[in-house]
Amino acid sequence: MSEGRLYLVPTPVGNMEDITLRALRILKESDLILAEDTRTSGILLKHFEIKRPMLSHHKFNEHGTSASIAQRVLAGETVSLISDAGTPGISDPGFFLVRECVKAGVTVECLPGPTAFVPALIDSGLPCDRFCFEGFLPQKKGRQSRIEALREEERTMIFYESPYRLVKTLQQFASVFGMERQVAVCREISKVHEECVRGTLAEVAQHFAEHEPKGEIVIILAGKEEK
């Protein structure tokens, strides 16, 4: 019996051309493709003429299905996990499945590929030699305390945010980190309307208060200056 394997396969965050040749090959060779949303991923697979069995794997069912998927891989199946966009496990489902597969002793392999925060970080013009990834902040409970906990952080900070909460988040940052703290807001990375707005928290908050933000958003916030 051939050895099964779990592949975590990054998919484009925007432009379809960002997918790698290796990712396409692995998807075509998979016995099963786990998708965060089979409708969204179905568009991608159809575009590249990939016809493989698909199964939903998302944050609402990953706790219950990860163990059974691990057993399928252990039995010799090649399974690929993809998210709606980017690399699985980065603010997307993936961790629980990887943990179950590691516990079961099967091989796990994550392919290199698109991740929204990397181009945003480099594009920001802020220091990228040391950084911390915070992902999405809690929407309600614990949000302010999470921000307060980063008050003394000296590394560049990375956040994902909804366009509907962007202005409020920038204002919250300004109240904790100061109006003059440098920030870059990158949106629609690798898409037609890609944009990176740089400046102080006050300036960028004002910009998006006047120009309604749309699309996927990454906030790159400068760390506290070392004394």
Short mmCIF file of C-alpha atoms in Angstrom, two decimals, residues 9-185:
data_model
loop_
_atom_site.label_atom_id
_atom_site.label_comp_id
_atom_site.label_asym_id
_atom_site.label_seq_id
_atom_site.Cartn_x
_atom_site.Cartn_y
_atom_site.Cartn_z
CA VAL A 9 -1.88 23.71 -0.85
CA PRO A 10 -1.87 27.53 -1.04
CA THR A 11 -4.29 29.03 -3.56
CA PRO A 12 -4.22 32.54 -5.12
CA VAL A 13 -5.35 35.47 -2.98
CA GLY A 14 -6.15 37.33 -6.18
CA ASN A 15 -4.64 36.69 -9.58
CA MET A 16 -5.14 33.08 -10.76
CA GLU A 17 -1.61 33.12 -12.22
CA ASP A 18 -0.17 33.14 -8.68
CA ILE A 19 -0.78 29.41 -8.22
CA THR A 20 2.35 27.30 -8.58
CA LEU A 21 2.94 24.48 -11.08
CA ARG A 22 3.58 22.14 -8.17
CA ALA A 23 0.29 23.08 -6.51
CA LEU A 24 -1.58 22.25 -9.73
CA ARG A 25 0.16 18.89 -10.01
CA ILE A 26 -0.56 17.93 -6.40
CA LEU A 27 -4.24 18.86 -6.72
CA LYS A 28 -4.56 16.80 -9.91
CA GLU A 29 -2.96 13.79 -8.19
CA SER A 30 -5.02 14.00 -4.98
CA ASP A 31 -7.56 11.34 -4.04
CA LEU A 32 -9.53 13.97 -2.15
CA ILE A 33 -9.50 17.78 -1.96
CA LEU A 34 -10.73 19.39 1.25
CA ALA A 35 -12.07 22.89 0.61
CA GLU A 36 -13.16 25.64 2.99
CA ASP A 37 -16.01 26.44 0.58
CA THR A 38 -16.57 23.94 -2.23
CA ARG A 39 -18.36 26.57 -4.34
CA THR A 40 -15.46 29.03 -4.17
CA SER A 41 -12.85 26.34 -4.71
CA GLY A 42 -14.96 24.80 -7.45
CA ILE A 43 -14.39 27.92 -9.54
CA LEU A 44 -10.61 27.59 -9.11
CA LEU A 45 -10.56 23.87 -9.92
CA LYS A 46 -12.78 24.35 -12.96
CA HIS A 47 -10.49 27.12 -14.23
CA PHE A 48 -7.52 24.74 -14.15
CA GLU A 49 -9.58 21.73 -15.34
CA ILE A 50 -9.01 19.74 -12.14
CA LYS A 51 -11.67 17.11 -11.57
CA ARG A 52 -11.12 15.46 -8.18
CA PRO A 53 -13.56 14.56 -5.36
CA MET A 54 -14.13 17.46 -2.95
CA LEU A 55 -15.29 17.64 0.66
CA SER A 56 -16.12 20.66 2.84
CA HIS A 57 -13.64 21.34 5.63
CA HIS A 58 -14.24 24.61 7.49
CA LYS A 59 -14.14 26.14 10.98
CA PHE A 60 -17.60 24.79 11.84
CA ASN A 61 -16.80 21.12 11.18
CA GLU A 62 -13.00 20.78 11.38
CA HIS A 63 -13.05 19.61 15.03
CA GLY A 64 -15.37 16.75 14.16
CA THR A 65 -13.91 15.63 10.83
CA SER A 66 -10.13 15.99 11.29
CA ALA A 67 -9.64 12.63 13.02
CA SER A 68 -11.50 10.70 10.29
CA ILE A 69 -9.55 12.48 7.55
CA ALA A 70 -6.30 11.58 9.31
CA GLN A 71 -7.38 7.92 9.21
CA ARG A 72 -8.02 8.16 5.47
CA VAL A 73 -4.51 9.51 4.94
CA LEU A 74 -3.15 6.77 7.21
CA ALA A 75 -4.94 4.22 5.00
CA GLY A 76 -2.98 5.46 1.99
CA GLU A 77 -5.00 8.31 0.47
CA THR A 78 -3.41 11.52 -0.78
CA VAL A 79 -5.47 14.40 0.61
CA SER A 80 -5.02 18.10 -0.19
CA LEU A 81 -6.40 20.93 1.93
CA ILE A 82 -7.12 24.31 0.34
CA SER A 83 -8.76 27.43 1.76
CA ASP A 84 -10.79 30.05 -0.08
CA ALA A 85 -7.56 31.99 -0.68
CA GLY A 86 -3.99 31.88 0.56
CA THR A 87 -2.25 29.28 2.72
CA PRO A 88 -4.37 26.97 4.89
CA GLY A 89 -3.77 27.45 8.61
CA ILE A 90 -3.07 31.19 8.38
CA SER A 91 -6.34 32.66 9.74
CA ASP A 92 -8.02 29.75 7.95
CA PRO A 93 -8.82 26.10 8.80
CA GLY A 94 -5.84 23.77 8.87
CA PHE A 95 -4.33 23.56 12.35
CA PHE A 96 -6.65 20.88 13.77
CA LEU A 97 -6.23 18.64 10.74
CA VAL A 98 -2.44 18.97 10.78
CA ARG A 99 -2.39 18.20 14.50
CA GLU A 100 -4.50 15.05 14.03
CA CYS A 101 -2.33 13.85 11.15
CA VAL A 102 0.86 14.45 13.12
CA LYS A 103 -0.60 12.55 16.09
CA ALA A 104 -1.56 9.69 13.72
CA GLY A 105 2.00 9.55 12.39
CA VAL A 106 1.23 10.39 8.78
CA THR A 107 3.26 12.68 6.54
CA VAL A 108 2.20 16.33 6.33
CA GLU A 109 3.64 18.67 3.72
CA CYS A 110 2.86 22.36 3.26
CA LEU A 111 3.64 23.78 -0.18
CA PRO A 112 5.07 27.30 -0.41
CA GLY A 113 2.78 29.79 -2.09
CA PRO A 114 0.48 32.81 -1.74
CA THR A 115 -0.09 34.36 1.69
CA ALA A 116 -1.63 37.83 1.84
CA PHE A 117 0.43 39.28 4.67
CA VAL A 118 3.88 38.69 3.09
CA PRO A 119 3.49 41.04 0.08
CA ALA A 120 1.63 43.53 2.30
CA LEU A 121 4.50 43.56 4.82
CA ILE A 122 7.17 44.07 2.19
CA ASP A 123 5.07 46.63 0.29
CA SER A 124 4.43 48.68 3.45
CA GLY A 125 7.90 50.22 3.60
CA LEU A 126 8.00 49.42 7.32
CA PRO A 127 10.75 47.23 8.86
CA CYS A 128 10.27 43.59 7.85
CA ASP A 129 13.32 42.03 9.50
CA ARG A 130 11.30 41.36 12.68
CA PHE A 131 7.52 41.19 12.82
CA CYS A 132 4.61 39.55 14.63
CA PHE A 133 1.44 38.23 13.02
CA GLU A 134 -1.73 38.96 15.01
CA GLY A 135 -4.33 37.98 12.38
CA PHE A 136 -7.90 39.00 13.19
CA LEU A 137 -8.48 40.76 16.50
CA PRO A 138 -11.43 39.58 18.62
CA GLN A 139 -14.54 41.37 17.38
CA LYS A 140 -15.88 42.17 20.86
CA LYS A 141 -14.74 40.52 24.10
CA GLY A 142 -11.01 40.87 24.63
CA ARG A 143 -10.43 43.21 21.69
CA GLN A 144 -9.27 46.25 23.67
CA SER A 145 -7.12 44.18 26.02
CA ARG A 146 -5.42 42.47 23.04
CA ILE A 147 -4.55 45.88 21.58
CA GLU A 148 -3.36 47.16 24.98
CA ALA A 149 -1.11 44.10 25.32
CA LEU A 150 0.77 45.23 22.20
CA ARG A 151 1.49 48.74 23.52
CA GLU A 152 5.20 48.02 24.08
CA GLU A 153 5.68 45.77 21.00
CA GLU A 154 8.76 46.88 19.06
CA ARG A 155 8.32 44.56 16.07
CA THR A 156 6.19 45.48 13.06
CA MET A 157 2.66 44.17 13.66
CA ILE A 158 0.39 42.52 11.11
CA PHE A 159 -3.41 42.37 11.33
CA TYR A 160 -6.22 41.16 9.09
CA GLU A 161 -9.38 43.25 9.17
CA SER A 162 -12.81 43.57 7.62
CA PRO A 163 -13.41 46.71 5.52
CA TYR A 164 -16.46 47.41 7.69
CA ARG A 165 -14.36 47.69 10.86
CA LEU A 166 -11.21 49.23 9.35
CA VAL A 167 -11.75 52.88 10.32
CA LYS A 168 -12.81 51.96 13.86
CA THR A 169 -9.76 49.71 14.23
CA LEU A 170 -7.37 52.44 13.05
CA GLN A 171 -8.97 54.84 15.52
CA GLN A 172 -8.58 52.28 18.32
CA PHE A 173 -4.93 51.87 17.36
CA ALA A 174 -4.43 55.62 17.42
CA SER A 175 -5.82 55.84 20.96
CA VAL A 176 -3.33 53.20 22.19
CA PHE A 177 -0.25 53.68 19.97
CA GLY A 178 -0.59 57.41 19.24
CA MET A 179 -1.86 59.34 16.23
CA GLU A 180 1.63 59.62 14.72
CA ARG A 181 2.44 55.88 14.61
CA GLN A 182 3.22 54.82 11.04
CA VAL A 183 0.87 52.35 9.35
CA ALA A 184 0.17 50.89 5.93
CA VAL A 185 -3.20 49.50 4.88
#
